[in-house]
PDB file of C-alpha atoms in Angstrom:
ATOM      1  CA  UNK A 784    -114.047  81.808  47.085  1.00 61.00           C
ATOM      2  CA  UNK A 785    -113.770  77.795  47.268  1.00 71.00           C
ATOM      3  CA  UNK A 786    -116.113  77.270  45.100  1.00 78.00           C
ATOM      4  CA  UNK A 787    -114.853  79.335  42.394  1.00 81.00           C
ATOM      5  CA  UNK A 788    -111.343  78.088  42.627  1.00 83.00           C
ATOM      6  CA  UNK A 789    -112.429  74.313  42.912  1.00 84.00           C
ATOM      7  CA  UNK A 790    -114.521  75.119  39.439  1.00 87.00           C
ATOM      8  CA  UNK A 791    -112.156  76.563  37.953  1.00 88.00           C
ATOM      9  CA  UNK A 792    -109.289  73.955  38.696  1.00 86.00           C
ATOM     10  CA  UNK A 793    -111.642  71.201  37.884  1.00 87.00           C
ATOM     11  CA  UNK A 794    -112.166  72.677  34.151  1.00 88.00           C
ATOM     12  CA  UNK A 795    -108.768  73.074  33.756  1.00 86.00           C
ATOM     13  CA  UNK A 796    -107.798  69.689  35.020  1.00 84.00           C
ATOM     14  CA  UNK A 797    -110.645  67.997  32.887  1.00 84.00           C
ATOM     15  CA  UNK A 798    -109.550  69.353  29.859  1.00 80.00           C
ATOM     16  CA  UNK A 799    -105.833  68.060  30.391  1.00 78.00           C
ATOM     17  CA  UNK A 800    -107.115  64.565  31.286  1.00 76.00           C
ATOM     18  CA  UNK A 801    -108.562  63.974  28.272  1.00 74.00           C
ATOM     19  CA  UNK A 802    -105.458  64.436  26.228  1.00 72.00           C
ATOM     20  CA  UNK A 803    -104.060  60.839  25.745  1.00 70.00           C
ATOM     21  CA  UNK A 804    -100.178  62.473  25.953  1.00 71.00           C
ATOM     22  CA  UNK A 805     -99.392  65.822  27.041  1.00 73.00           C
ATOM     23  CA  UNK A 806     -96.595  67.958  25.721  1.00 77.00           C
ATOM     24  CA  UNK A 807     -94.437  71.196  27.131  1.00 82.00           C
ATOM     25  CA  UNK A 808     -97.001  73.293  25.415  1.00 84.00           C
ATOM     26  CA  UNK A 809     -99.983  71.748  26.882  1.00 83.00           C
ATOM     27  CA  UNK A 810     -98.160  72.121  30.786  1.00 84.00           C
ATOM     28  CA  UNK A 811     -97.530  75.543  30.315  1.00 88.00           C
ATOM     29  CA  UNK A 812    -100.987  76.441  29.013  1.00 89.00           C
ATOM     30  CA  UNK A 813    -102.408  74.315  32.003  1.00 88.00           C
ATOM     31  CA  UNK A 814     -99.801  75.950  34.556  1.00 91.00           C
ATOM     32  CA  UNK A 815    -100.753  79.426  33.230  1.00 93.00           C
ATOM     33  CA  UNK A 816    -104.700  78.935  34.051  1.00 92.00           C
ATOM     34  CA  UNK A 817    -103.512  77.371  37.285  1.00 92.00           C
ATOM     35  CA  UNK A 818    -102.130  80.719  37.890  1.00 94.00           C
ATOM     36  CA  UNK A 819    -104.711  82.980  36.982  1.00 94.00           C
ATOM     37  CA  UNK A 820    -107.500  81.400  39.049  1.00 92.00           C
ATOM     38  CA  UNK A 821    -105.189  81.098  42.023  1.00 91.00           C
ATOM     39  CA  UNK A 822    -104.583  85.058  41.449  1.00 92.00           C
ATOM     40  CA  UNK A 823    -108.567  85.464  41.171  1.00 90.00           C
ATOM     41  CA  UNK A 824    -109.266  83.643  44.284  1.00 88.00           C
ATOM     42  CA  UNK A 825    -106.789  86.209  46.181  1.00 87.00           C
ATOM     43  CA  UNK A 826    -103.750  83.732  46.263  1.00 88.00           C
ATOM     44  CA  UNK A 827    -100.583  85.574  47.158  1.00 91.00           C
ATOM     45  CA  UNK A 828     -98.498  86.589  44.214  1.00 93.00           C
ATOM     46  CA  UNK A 829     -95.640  84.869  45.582  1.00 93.00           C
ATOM     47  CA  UNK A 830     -97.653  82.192  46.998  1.00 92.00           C
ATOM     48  CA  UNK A 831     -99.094  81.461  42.784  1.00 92.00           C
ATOM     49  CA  UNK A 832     -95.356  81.305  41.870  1.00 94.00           C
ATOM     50  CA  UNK A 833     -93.632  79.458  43.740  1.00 93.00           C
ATOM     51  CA  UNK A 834     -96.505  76.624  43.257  1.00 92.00           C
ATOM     52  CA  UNK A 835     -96.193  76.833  39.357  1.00 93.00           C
ATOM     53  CA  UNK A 836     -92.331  76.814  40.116  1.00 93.00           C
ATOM     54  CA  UNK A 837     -92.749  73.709  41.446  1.00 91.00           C
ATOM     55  CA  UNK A 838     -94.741  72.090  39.614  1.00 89.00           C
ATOM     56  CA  UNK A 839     -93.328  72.669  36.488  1.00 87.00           C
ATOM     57  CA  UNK A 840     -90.257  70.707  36.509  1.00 86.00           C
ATOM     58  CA  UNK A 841     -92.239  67.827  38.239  1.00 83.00           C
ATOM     59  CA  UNK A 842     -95.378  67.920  35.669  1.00 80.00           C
ATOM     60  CA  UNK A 843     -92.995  67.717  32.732  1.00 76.00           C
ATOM     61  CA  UNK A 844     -90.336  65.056  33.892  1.00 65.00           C
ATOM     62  CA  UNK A 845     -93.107  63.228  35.594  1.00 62.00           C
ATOM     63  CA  UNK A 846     -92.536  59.102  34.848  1.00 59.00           C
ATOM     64  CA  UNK A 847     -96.332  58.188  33.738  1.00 58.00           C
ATOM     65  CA  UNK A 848     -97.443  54.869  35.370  1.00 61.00           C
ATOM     66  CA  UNK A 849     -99.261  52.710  32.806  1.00 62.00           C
ATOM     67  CA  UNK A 850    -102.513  52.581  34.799  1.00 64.00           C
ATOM     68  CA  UNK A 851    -102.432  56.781  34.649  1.00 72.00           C
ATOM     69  CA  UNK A 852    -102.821  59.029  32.018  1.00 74.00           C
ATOM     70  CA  UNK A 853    -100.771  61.946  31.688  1.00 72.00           C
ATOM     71  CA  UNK A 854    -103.581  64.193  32.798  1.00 74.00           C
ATOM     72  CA  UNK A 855    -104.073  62.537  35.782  1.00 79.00           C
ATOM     73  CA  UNK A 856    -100.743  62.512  36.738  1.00 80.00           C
ATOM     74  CA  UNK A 857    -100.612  66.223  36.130  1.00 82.00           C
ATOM     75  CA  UNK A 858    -103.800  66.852  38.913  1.00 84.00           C
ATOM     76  CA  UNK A 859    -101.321  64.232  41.379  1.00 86.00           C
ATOM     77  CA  UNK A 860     -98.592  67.018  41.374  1.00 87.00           C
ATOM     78  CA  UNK A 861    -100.225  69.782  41.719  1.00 88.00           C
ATOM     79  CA  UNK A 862    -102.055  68.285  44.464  1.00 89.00           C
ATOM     80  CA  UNK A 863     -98.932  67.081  46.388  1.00 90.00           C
ATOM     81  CA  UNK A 864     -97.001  70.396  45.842  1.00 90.00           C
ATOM     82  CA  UNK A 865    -100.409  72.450  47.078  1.00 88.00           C
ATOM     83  CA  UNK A 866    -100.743  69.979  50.066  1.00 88.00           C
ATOM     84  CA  UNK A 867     -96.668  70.571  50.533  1.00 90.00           C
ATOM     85  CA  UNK A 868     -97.272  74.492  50.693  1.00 86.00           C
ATOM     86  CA  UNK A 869    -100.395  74.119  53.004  1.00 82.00           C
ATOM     87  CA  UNK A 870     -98.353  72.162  55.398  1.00 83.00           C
ATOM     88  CA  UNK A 871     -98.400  68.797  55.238  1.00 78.00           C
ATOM     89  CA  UNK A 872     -97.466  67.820  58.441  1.00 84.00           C
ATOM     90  CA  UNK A 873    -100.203  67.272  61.387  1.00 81.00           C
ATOM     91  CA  UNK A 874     -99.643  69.811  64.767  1.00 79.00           C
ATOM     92  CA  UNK A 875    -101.588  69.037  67.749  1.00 81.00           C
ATOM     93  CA  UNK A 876    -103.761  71.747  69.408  1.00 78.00           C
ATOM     94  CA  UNK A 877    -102.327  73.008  72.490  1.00 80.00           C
ATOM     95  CA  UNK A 878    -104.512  75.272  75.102  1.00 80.00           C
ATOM     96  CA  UNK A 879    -102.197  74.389  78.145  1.00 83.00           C
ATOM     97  CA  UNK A 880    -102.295  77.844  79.179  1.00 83.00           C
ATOM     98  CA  UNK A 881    -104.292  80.320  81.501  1.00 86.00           C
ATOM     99  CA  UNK A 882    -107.411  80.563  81.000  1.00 84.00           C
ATOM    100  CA  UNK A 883    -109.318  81.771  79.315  1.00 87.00           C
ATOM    101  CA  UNK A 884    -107.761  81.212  75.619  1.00 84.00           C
ATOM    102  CA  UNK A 885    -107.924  83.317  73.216  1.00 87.00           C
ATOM    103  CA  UNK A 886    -107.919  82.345  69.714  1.00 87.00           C
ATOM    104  CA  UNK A 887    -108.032  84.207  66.401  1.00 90.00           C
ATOM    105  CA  UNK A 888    -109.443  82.768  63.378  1.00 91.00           C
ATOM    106  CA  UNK A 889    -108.276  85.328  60.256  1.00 87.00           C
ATOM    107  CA  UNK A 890    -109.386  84.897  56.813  1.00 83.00           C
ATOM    108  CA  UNK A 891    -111.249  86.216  53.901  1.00 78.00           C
ATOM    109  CA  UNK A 892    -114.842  86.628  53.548  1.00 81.00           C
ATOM    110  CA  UNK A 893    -116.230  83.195  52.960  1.00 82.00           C
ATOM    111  CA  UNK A 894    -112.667  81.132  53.632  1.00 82.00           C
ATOM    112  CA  UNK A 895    -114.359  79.100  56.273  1.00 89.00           C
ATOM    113  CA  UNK A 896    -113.641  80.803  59.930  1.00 93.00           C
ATOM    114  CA  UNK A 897    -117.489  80.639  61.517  1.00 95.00           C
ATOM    115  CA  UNK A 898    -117.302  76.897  60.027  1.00 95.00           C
ATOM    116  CA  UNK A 899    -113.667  76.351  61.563  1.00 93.00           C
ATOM    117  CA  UNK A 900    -115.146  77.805  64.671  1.00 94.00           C
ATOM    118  CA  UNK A 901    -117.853  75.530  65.118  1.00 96.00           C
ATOM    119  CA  UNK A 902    -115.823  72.400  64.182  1.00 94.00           C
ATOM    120  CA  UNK A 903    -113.322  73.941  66.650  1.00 91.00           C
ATOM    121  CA  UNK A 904    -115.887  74.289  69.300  1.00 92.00           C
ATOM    122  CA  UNK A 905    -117.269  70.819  68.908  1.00 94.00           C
ATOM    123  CA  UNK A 906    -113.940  68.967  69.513  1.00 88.00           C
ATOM    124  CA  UNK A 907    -112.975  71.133  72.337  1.00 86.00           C
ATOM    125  CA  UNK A 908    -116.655  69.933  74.010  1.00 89.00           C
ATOM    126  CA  UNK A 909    -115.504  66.695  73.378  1.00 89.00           C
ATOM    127  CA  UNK A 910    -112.195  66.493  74.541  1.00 80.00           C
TER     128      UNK A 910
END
């Protein structure tokens, strides 16, 4: 599922990197494919549009810093705004409970859970 999405955004971002000045056009078209492959990689409807919602406003009124191109600025807001709906703040584990713990890891085939486990597993050994 990753690996599909990370494909996909990489073509679309590689295409609008190579354009020396982006115009409204150009955004949209690049917002739109944004879209679609987060709605092929099982995104939440909602989820989809309220990232293109905000990164609209801040792809097009975006101040380009000379040592950027427009492009790359472009693949800077979408990754702050997808960082922003991920959470971008850190929150500390906390098993201070009864044991034994129980903990359940939800996601979609291939999203990472036996991996998440094991990482999981590994720092609790440690600590």
């Amino acid at each position: 599922m990753f690996e599909n999405l990370t494909s996909k955004f990489e073509e679309i971002f590689s295409s609008l990197k190579k354009a020396p000045s982006l115009n409204e056009a150009q955004v949209d078209e690049g917002l739109r494919k944004i879209r679609q492959a987060l709605l092929e990689a099982d995104v939440a409807l909602p989820v989809a549009k309220e990232l293109i919602k905000n990164i609209k406003p801040k792809a097009i009124g975006q101040e380009i810093i000379r040592s950027t191109t427009p492009g790359q600025m472009i693949v800077k807001v979408v990754f702050d705004e997808v960082v922003k709906i991920l959470g971008d703040t850190k929150s500390e584990l906390n098993l201070n409970a009864v044991p034994p713990v129980c903990l359940m890891l939800v996601g979609l085939q291939g999203s990472g859970k036996t991996t998440t486990a094991a990482k999981l597993a590994k720092y609790l050994e440690k600590n």
